[in-house]
C-alpha positions as a printed Julia matrix, in Angstrom:
639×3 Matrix{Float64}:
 -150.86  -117.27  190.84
 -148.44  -116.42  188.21
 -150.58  -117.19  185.69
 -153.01  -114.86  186.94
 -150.64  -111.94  187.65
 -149.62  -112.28  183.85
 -153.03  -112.26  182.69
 -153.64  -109.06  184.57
 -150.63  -107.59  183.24
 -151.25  -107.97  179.72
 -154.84  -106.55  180.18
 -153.48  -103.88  181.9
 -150.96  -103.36  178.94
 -153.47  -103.69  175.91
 -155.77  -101.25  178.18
 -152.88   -98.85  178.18
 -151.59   -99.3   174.61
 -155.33   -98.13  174.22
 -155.52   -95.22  175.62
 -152.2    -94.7   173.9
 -153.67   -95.19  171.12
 -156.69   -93.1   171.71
 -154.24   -89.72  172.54
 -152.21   -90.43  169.57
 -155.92   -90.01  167.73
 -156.97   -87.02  169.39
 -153.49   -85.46  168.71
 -153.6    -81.84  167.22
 -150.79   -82.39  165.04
 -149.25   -85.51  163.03
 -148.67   -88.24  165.27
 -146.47   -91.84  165.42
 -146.14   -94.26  167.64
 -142.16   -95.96  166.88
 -140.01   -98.83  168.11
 -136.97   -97.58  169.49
 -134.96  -100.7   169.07
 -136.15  -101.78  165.39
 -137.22   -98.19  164.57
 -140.45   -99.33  162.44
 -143.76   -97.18  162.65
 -145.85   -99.15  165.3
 -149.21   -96.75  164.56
 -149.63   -93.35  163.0
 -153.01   -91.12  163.72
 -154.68   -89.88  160.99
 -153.21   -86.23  161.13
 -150.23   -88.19  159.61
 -152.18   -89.55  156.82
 -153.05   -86.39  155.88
 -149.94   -84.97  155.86
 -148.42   -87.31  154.28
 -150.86   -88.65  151.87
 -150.16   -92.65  152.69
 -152.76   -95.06  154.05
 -152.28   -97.1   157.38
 -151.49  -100.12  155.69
 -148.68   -98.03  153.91
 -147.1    -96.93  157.04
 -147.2    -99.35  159.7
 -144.97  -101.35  160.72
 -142.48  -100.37  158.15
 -139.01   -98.99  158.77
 -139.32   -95.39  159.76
 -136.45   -94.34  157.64
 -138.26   -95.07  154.76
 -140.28   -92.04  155.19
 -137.58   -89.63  156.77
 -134.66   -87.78  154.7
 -132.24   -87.15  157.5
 -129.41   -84.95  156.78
 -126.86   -86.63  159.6
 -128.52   -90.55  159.92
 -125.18   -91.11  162.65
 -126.6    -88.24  164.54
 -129.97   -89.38  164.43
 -129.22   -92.91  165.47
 -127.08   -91.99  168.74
 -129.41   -89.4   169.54
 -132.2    -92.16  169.39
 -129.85   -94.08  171.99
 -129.63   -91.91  174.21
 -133.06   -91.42  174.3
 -133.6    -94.84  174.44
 -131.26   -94.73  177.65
 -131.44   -91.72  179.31
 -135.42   -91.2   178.86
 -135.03   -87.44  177.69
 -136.76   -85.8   174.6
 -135.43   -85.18  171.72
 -136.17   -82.89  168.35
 -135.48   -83.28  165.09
 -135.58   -80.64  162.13
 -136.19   -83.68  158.82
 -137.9    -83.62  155.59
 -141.08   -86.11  155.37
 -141.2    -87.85  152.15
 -144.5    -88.17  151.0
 -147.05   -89.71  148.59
 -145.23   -89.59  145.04
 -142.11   -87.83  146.79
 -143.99   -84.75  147.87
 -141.19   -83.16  150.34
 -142.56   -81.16  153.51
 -139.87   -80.05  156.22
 -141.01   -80.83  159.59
 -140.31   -80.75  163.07
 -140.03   -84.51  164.88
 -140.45   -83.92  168.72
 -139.58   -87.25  170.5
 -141.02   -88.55  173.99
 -139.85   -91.94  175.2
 -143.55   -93.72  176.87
 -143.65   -94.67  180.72
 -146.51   -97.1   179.51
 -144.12   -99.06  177.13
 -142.27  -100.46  179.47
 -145.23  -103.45  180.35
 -145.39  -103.78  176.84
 -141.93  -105.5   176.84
 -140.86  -103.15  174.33
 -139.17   -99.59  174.22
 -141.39   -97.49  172.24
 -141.54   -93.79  171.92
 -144.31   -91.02  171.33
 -143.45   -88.29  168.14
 -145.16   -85.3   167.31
 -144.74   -83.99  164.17
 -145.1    -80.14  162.87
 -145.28   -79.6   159.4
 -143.15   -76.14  159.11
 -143.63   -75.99  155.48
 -145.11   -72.5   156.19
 -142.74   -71.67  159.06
 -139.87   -72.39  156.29
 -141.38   -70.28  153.54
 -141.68   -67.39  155.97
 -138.4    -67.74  157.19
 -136.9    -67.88  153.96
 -138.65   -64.91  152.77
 -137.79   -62.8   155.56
 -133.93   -63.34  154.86
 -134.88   -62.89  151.12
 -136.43   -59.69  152.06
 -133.49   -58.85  154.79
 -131.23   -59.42  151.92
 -132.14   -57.48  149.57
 -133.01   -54.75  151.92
 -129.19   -54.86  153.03
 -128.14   -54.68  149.51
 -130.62   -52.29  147.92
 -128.54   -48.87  146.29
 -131.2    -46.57  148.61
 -130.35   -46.11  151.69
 -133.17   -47.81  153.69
 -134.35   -46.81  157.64
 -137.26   -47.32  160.17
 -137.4    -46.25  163.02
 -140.2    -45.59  165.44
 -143.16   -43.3   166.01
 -140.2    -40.87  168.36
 -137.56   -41.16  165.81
 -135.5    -43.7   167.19
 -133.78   -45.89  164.54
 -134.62   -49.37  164.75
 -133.39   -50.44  161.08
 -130.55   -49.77  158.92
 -129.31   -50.89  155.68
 -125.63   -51.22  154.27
 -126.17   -48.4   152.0
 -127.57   -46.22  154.92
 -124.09   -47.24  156.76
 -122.37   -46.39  153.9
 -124.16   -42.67  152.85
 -122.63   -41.53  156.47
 -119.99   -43.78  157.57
 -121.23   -45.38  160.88
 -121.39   -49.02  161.58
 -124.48   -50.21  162.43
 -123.73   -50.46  166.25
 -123.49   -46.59  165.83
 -126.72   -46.51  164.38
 -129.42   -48.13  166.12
 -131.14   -46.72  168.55
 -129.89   -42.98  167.63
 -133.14   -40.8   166.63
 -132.98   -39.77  163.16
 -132.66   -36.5   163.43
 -128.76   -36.81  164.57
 -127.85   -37.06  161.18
 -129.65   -33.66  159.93
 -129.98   -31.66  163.24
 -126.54   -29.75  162.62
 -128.32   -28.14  159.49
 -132.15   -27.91  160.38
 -132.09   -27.31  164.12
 -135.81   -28.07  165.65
 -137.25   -28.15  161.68
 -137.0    -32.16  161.89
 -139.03   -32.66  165.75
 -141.34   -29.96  164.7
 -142.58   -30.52  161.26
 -140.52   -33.58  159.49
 -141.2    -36.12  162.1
 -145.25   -35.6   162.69
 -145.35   -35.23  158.71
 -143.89   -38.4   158.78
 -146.15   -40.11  160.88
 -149.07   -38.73  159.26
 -148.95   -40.09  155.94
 -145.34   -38.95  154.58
 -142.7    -36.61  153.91
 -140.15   -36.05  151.31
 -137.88   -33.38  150.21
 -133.96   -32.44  150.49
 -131.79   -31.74  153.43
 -128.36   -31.23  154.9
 -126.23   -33.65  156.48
 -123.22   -34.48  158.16
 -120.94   -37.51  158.08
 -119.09   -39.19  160.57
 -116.01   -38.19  159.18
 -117.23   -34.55  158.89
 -117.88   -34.33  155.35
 -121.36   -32.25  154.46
 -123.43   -34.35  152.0
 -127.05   -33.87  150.32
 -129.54   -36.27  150.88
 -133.19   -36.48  149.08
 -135.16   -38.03  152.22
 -138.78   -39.9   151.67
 -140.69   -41.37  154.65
 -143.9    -43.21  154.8
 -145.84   -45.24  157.39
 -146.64   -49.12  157.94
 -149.54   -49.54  159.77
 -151.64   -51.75  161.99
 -154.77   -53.66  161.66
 -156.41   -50.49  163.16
 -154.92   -48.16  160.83
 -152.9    -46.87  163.08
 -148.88   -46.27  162.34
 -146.45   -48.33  163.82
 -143.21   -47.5   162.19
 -141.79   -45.24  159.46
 -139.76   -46.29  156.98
 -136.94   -43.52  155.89
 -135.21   -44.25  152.0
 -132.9    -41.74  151.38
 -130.57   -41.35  148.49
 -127.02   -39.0   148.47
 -127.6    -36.63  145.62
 -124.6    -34.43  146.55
 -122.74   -35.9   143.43
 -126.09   -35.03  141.46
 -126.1    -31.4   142.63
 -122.69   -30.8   141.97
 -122.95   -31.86  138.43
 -126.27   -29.67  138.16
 -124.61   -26.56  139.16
 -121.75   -27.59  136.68
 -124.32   -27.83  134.01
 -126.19   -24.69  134.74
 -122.92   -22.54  135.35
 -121.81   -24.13  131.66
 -124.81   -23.23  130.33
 -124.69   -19.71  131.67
 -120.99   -19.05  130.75
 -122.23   -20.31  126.92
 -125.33   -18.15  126.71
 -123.28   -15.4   127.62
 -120.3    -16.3   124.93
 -122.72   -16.38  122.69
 -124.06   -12.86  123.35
 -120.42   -11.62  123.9
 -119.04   -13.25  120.41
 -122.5    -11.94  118.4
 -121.66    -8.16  119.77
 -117.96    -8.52  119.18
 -118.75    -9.52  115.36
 -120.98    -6.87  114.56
 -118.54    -4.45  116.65
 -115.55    -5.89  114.67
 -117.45    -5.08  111.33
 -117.62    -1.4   112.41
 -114.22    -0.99  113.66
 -112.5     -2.45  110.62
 -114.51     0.76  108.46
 -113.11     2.99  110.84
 -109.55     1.47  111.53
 -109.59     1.38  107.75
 -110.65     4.61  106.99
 -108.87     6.73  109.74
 -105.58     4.41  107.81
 -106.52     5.91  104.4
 -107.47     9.4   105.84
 -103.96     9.78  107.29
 -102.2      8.75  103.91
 -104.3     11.6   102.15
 -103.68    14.02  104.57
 -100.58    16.72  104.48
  -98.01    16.85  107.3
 -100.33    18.43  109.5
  -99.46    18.21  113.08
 -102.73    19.14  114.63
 -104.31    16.87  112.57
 -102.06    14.28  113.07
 -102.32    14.37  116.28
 -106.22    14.02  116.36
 -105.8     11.12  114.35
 -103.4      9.6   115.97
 -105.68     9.22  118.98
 -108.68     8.2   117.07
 -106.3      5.23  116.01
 -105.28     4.78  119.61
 -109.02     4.57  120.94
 -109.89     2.49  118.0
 -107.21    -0.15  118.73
 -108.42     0.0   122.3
 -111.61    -0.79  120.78
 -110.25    -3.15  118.9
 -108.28    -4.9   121.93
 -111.58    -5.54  123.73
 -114.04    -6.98  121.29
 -110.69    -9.43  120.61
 -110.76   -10.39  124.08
 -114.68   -10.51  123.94
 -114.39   -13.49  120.77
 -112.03   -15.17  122.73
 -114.04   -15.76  125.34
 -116.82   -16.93  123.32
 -114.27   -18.92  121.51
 -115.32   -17.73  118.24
 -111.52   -15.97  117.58
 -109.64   -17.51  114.6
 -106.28   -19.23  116.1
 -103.35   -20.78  114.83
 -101.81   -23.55  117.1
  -98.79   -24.76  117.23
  -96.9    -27.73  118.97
  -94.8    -26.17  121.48
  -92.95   -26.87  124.96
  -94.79   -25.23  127.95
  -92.06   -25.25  129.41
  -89.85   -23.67  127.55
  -92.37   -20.87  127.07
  -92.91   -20.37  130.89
  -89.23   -20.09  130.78
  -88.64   -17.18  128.3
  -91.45   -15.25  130.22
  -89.81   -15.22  133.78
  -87.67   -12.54  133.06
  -90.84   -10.33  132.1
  -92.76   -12.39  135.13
  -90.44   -10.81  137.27
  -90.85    -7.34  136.31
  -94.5     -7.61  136.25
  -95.1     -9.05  139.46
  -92.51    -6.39  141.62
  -89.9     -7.17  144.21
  -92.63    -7.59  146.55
  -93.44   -11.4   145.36
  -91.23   -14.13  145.18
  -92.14   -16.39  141.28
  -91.09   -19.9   142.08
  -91.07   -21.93  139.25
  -91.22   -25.64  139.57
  -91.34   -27.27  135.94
  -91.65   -31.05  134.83
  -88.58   -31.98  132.42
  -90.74   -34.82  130.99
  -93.99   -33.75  130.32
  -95.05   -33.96  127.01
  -95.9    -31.02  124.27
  -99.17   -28.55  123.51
 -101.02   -27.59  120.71
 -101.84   -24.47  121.52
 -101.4    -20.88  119.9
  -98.36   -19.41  121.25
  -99.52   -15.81  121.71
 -102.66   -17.31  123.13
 -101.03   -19.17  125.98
  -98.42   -16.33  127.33
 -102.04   -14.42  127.06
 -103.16   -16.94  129.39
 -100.09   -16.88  131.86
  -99.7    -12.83  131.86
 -103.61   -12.55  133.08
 -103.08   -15.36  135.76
  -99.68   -13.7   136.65
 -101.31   -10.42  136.69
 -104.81   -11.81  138.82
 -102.55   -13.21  141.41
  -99.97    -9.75  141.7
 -103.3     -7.8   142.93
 -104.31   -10.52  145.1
 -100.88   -10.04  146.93
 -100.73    -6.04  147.51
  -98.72    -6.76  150.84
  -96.71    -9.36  148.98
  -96.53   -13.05  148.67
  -95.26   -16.08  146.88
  -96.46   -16.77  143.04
  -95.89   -20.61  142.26
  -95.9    -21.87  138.24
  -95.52   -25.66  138.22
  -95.97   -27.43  135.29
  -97.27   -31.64  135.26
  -98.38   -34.31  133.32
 -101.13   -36.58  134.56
 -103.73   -39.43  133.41
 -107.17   -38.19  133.8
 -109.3    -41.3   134.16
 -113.47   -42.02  134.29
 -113.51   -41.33  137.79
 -111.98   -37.62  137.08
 -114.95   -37.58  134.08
 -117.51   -38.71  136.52
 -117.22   -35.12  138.16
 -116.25   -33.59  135.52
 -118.48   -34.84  132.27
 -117.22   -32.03  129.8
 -113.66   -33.46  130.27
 -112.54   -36.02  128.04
 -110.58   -39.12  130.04
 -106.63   -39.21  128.87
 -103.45   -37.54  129.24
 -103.34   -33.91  130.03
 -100.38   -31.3   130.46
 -101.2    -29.15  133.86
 -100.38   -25.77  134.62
 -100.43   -24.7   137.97
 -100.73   -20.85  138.53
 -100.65   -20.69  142.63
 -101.09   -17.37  144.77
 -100.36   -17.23  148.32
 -103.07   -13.98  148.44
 -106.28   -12.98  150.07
 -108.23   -15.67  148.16
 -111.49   -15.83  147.23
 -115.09   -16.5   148.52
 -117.5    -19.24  146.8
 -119.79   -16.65  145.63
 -116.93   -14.96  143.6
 -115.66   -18.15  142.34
 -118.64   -19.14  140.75
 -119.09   -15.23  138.74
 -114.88   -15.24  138.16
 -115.03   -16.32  134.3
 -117.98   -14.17  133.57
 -116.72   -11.08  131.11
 -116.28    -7.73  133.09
 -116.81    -9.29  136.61
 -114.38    -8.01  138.55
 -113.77    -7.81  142.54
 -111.42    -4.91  141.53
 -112.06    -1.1   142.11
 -113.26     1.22  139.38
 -111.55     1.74  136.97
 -108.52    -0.82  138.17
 -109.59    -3.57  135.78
 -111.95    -3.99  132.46
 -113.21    -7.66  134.16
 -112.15    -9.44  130.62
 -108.65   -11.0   132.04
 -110.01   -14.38  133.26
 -112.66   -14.92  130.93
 -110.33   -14.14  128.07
 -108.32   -16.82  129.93
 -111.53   -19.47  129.84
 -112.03   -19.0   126.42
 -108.57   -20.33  125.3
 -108.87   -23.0   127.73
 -111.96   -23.86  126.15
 -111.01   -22.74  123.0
 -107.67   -25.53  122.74
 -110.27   -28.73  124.18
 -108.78   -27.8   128.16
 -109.57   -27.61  130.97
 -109.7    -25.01  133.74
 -110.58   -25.23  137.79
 -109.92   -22.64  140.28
 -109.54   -23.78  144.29
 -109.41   -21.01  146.64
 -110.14   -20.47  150.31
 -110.71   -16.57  151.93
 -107.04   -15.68  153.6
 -105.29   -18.79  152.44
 -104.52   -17.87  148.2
 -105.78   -19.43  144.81
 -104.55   -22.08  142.63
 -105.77   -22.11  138.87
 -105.08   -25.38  137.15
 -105.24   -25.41  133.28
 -105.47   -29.08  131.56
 -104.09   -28.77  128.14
 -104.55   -32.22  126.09
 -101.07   -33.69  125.88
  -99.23   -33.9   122.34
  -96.1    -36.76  122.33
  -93.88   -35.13  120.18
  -91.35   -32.39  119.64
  -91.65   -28.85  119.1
  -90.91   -27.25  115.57
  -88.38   -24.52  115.14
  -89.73   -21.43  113.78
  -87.97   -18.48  112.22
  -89.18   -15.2   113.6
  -89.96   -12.49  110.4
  -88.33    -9.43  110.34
  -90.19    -6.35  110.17
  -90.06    -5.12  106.27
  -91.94    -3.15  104.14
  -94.36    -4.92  102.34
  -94.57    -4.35   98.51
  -97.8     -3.18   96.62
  -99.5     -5.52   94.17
  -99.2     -5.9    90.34
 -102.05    -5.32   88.8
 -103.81    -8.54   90.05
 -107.72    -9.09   90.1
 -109.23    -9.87   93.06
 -113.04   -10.63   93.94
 -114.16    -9.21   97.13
 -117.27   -11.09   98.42
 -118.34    -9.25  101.83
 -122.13    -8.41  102.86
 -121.5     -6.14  105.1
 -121.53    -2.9   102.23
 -119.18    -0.29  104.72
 -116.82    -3.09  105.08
 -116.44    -3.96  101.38
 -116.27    -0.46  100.11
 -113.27     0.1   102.52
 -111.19    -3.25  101.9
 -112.09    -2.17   98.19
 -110.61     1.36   98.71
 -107.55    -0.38  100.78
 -107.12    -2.85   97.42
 -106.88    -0.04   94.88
 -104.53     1.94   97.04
 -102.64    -1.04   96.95
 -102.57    -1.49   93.15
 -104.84    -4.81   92.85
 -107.42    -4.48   90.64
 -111.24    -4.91   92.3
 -114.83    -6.81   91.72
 -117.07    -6.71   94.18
 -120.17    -8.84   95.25
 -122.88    -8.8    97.98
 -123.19   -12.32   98.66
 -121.69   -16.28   97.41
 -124.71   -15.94   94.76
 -123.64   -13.21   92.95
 -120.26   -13.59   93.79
 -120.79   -16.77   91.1
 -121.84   -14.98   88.81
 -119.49   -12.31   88.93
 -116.69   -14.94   88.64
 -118.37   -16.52   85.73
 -118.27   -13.4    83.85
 -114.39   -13.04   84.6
 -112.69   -16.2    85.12
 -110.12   -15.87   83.1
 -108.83   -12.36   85.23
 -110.14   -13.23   88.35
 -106.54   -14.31   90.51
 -107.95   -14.75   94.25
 -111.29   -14.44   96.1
 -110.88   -12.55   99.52
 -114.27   -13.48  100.83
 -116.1    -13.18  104.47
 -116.33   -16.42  105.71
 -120.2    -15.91  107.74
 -122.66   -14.59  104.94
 -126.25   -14.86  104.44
 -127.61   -16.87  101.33
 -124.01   -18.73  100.91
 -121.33   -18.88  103.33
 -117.8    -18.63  101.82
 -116.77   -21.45  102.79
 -119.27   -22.93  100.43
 -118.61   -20.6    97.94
 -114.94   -21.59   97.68
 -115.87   -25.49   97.54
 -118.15   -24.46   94.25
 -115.16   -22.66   92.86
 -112.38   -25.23   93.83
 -114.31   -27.63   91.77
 -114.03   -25.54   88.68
 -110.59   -23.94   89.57
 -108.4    -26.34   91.85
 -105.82   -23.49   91.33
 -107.87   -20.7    92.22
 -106.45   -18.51   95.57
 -108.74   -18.07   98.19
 -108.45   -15.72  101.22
 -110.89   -15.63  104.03
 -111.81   -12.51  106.21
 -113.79   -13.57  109.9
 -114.38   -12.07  113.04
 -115.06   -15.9   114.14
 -114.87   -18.51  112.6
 -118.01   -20.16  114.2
 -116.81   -23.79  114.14
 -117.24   -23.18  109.93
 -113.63   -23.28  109.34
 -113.03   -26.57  111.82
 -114.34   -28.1   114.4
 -113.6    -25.92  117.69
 -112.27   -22.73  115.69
 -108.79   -24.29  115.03
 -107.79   -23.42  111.79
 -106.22   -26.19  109.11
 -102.84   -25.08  107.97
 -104.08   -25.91  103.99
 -106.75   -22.56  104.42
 -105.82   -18.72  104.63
 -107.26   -16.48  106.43
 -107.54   -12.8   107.62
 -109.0    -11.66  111.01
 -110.97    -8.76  111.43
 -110.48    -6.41  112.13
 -107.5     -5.42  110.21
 -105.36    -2.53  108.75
 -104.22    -2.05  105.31
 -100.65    -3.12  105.8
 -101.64    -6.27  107.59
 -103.6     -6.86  104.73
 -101.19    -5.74  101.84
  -98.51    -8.29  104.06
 -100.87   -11.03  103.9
 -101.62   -11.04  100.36
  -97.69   -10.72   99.68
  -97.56   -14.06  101.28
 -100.18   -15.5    99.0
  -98.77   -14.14   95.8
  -94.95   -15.0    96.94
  -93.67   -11.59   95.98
């Protein structure tokens, strides 16, 4: 009876180890068949082979760890106990080492077998899912994520009603949410304040249709009004229908900032150059009749009437004079002289005159830095510069006020030159010119440097004051920025490049009469032919003795023919066919000794770099009157 009971059993086992067998064949996916006590491969299907590239003979009844990498082998082995125990399933993520050490992740799904329990031993079922693919996608998706998240554009989708179902770090960061904040706002939040129903209306279906791009408006969290350049486009279904837009969007408020810099630099240099090329030809003219009117009124009797008449054709003309002065300043073409000086010590010995020129009616607070460090500047140029400040911020105070002068010194770094790309990085001297006035609107403060703008009424102001002001700035390699509000006052801040060192002490001339010449020869070498016959005239009434010539050309040959007499060359410095500063290279070479005086209106960057003037060369502005000449050549011939 026992005998017979066995026999059944086993038949009944071998018939189910069959069928086991059988599923494990018609299995979908990789298939094994393990011992759970020895853990060796009892039968694999051939969905395994495949994967794995082994035969049968390979494979069974071999240690299944031979075939596995596992990450955690104590894990695996209590986890196999349990199941071993407790009869519940358990999943694996391993690697499957294959036929010459192929590697394929997979997913092992164990399932202990009711059916092994007549066969005496505890065996369980696996299933195994290669996820080779499943892994590549995944890691491509957080590739993708990734980069998306660190991408420089600011990077969006959201769906076909706006709502934002996307963001990227530098979307977060271009207006200051977290991304909690974000998602699931419609897209128009961030523009809306600016565009009104533009974005529902026109942006959005353009959107959806195909695309969009273009600039707009927007707002940060933290209030701040930026400029964003916005492109949309679509992703799409099987159907060709569109699912999703996808928003990049870039902050160009930086960009247009520096764009409007560029253009109003551009604009302020056009017009210097127009200015300075009308001042020249203007000073040309007014040094023949400065000169002449000079000459006509040392010929003339003691005549009162005609004195008089002349007296206020000299008046007008130095009027004229003042103007086309201020005009080459601006286009920093005027000839300077700068010295090394203390700011503050200038600011100082202008109060008194501050004080006057401001009335009773404004308080001047002064509020000066003890340690900054020096200027080189011109020193008639910079009380220029503080008398029309002073003098802009007096009118914009009629009912009174506080004017504040502070002086600083401070580091300006990259970050100051990323806004500010015609500004050199390094240490600056700042003067602060401060109003507490009616201020100024951003339409005025972008016209305030242009020469003979002026918000003043007729007749109250020539419109010359600040951009005489620019051009000194601009002039000495500063600086100059002007922050004003309507109803709350300006401030004008002036960077001069810092100098570390002291001033020099210089000895004020007294007024004297200046002595006639001796006799000497000079060559005058001007193209202009009403200029040169009156510094001619103004040379003879002097007592020099006079050559004249058109241009450098003949000017060489006229100083071949008289070397030996020829004492100094006053020559114009600008000249067609040879420029004098050429001319007196040429004639340095064969005279080292030879005196040379230059006449300009400008200099035109031919003297130095930036019209500042060496202290080795001598010049003469135009225009200018005989005794400014006669002083000048006193000076060069040490009488």
């Amino acid at each position: 009876m026992d005998a017979t009971v066995r026999k059944q059993s086993e038949n009944n086992a071998l018939s189910g180890y069959n069928y086991l067998i059988q599923f494990l064949e018609m299995a979908p996916e990789g298939a094994l068949l393990i011992d759970l006590e020895a853990l060796t491969i009892l039968h694999v299907n051939q969905n395994f082979l495949n994967l794995s590239g082994y035969q049968k003979e390979d494979i069974e009844a071999k240690p299944f760890l031979n075939f596995f990498i596992i990450s955690d082998l104590k894990e695996f082995l209590d986890r196999i106990n349990s199941l071993n125990q407790e009869k519940a399933d358990v999943s694996f993520d391993l690697v499957l080492k294959g036929v010459e050490n192929r590697l394929a992740p997979v997913k092992l799904h164990l399932k202990k077998n009711e059916l092994a329990e007549i066969t005496e031993k505890s065996v369980a079922i696996c299933f195994l899912k290669d996820v080779t693919e499943l892994r590549r996608l995944e890691v491509e998706r957080n590739m993708l994520s990734h980069a998306l998240r660190q991408v420089n554009e600011g990077l969006g989708l959201f769906d076909l009603e706006g709502k934002i179902i996307f963001v990227n770090e530098s979307f977060l960061d271009t207006f200051g949410y977290r991304r909690n904040e974000v998602i699931g706002r419609n897209i128009e939040f961030f523009f809306s304040p600016f565009i009104g129903y533009e974005f529902q209306l026109n942006i959005l279906p353009a959107s959806i249709n195909g695309g969009w791009n273009g600039e707009l408006r927007a707002k940060r969290k933290d209030g701040k009004e930026i400029t964003v350049f916005l492109s949309t486009s679509t992703v799409k279904d099987d159907a060709g229908q569109p699912v999703v837009v996808v928003a990049v969007l870039s902050d160009i408020t930086l960009r247009k900032q520096l764009e409007a810099q560029l253009r109003q630099s551009q604009k302020m240099e056009a017009i210097g150059q127009l200015a300075g090329g009308v001042a020249h030809d203007f000073n040309n003219l007014l040094t023949v009749i400065e000169g002449y009117i000079d000459l006509l009124k040392n010929k003339l009797d003691e005549n009162a009437s005609i004195n008089s008449y002349i007296n206020q054709m000299k008046k007008a003309t130095e009027r004229a004079v003042s103007l086309t002065r201020q005009l080459l300043t601006f286009s920093r073409r005027q000839v300077v002289q700068p010295k090394i000086l203390d700011i503050n010590k200038t600011i100082q010995e202008l109060s008194k005159m501050l004080n006057r020129l401001i009335g009773e009616h404004i308080e001047l607070i002064t509020n000066l830095d003890p340690k900054i460090w020096r200027i080189k500047i011109d020193p008639s140029q910079i009380e220029q510069v503080i008398l029309n400040l002073v003098v802009n911020a007096r009118d914009a105070m009629p009912e009174g006020g506080e004017l504040i002068i502070e002086t600083e010194q401070i580091k300006l770094d990259r970050s100051y030159n990323r806004f500010h790309p015609d500004v050199r990085p390094g240490d600056y001297v700042v003067i602060n010119v401060s109003d507490t006035g009616m201020g100024m609107s951003e339409e005025v403060q972008q016209r305030i440097f242009e020469p003979f703008f002026t918000t003043k009424e007729k007749g109250k102001g020539t419109g010359l004051g600040l951009a005489t002001v620019y051009g000194i700035v601009k002039q000495h390699n500063g600086h100059i920025s002007v922050y004003s509000e309507v109803g709350k006052g300006t401030t004008f801040k002036i960077y001069f490049p810092a100098i570390k060192a002291r001033t020099s002490s210089e000895v004020e001339e007294s007024e004297r009469k200046h002595l006639k010449g001796r006799g000497e020869q000079i060559l005058v070498v001007e193209d202009e032919y009403l200029v040169r016959e009156l510094i001619c005239d103004t040379l003879r009434n002097l007592g020099y003795n006079v050559l004249e010539a058109a241009n450098g050309e003949q000017a060489l040959r006229v100083y071949q023919e008289n070397a030996d007499t020829i004492e100094l060359i006053l020559t114009d410095l600008v000249m067609p066919v040879m420029n004098g500063r050429k001319l007196a290279r040429i004639l340095k070479r064969e005279n080292p000794d030879l005196k040379i005086l230059f006449m300009t209106g400008y200099d035109d960057n031919a003297i130095s770099k930036q019209g500042m003037v060496t202290e080795d060369i001598d010049y003469i502005s135009k225009p200018f009157s005989p005794n400014k000449l006669a002083k000048k050549l006193e000076e060069i011939f040490e009488y």
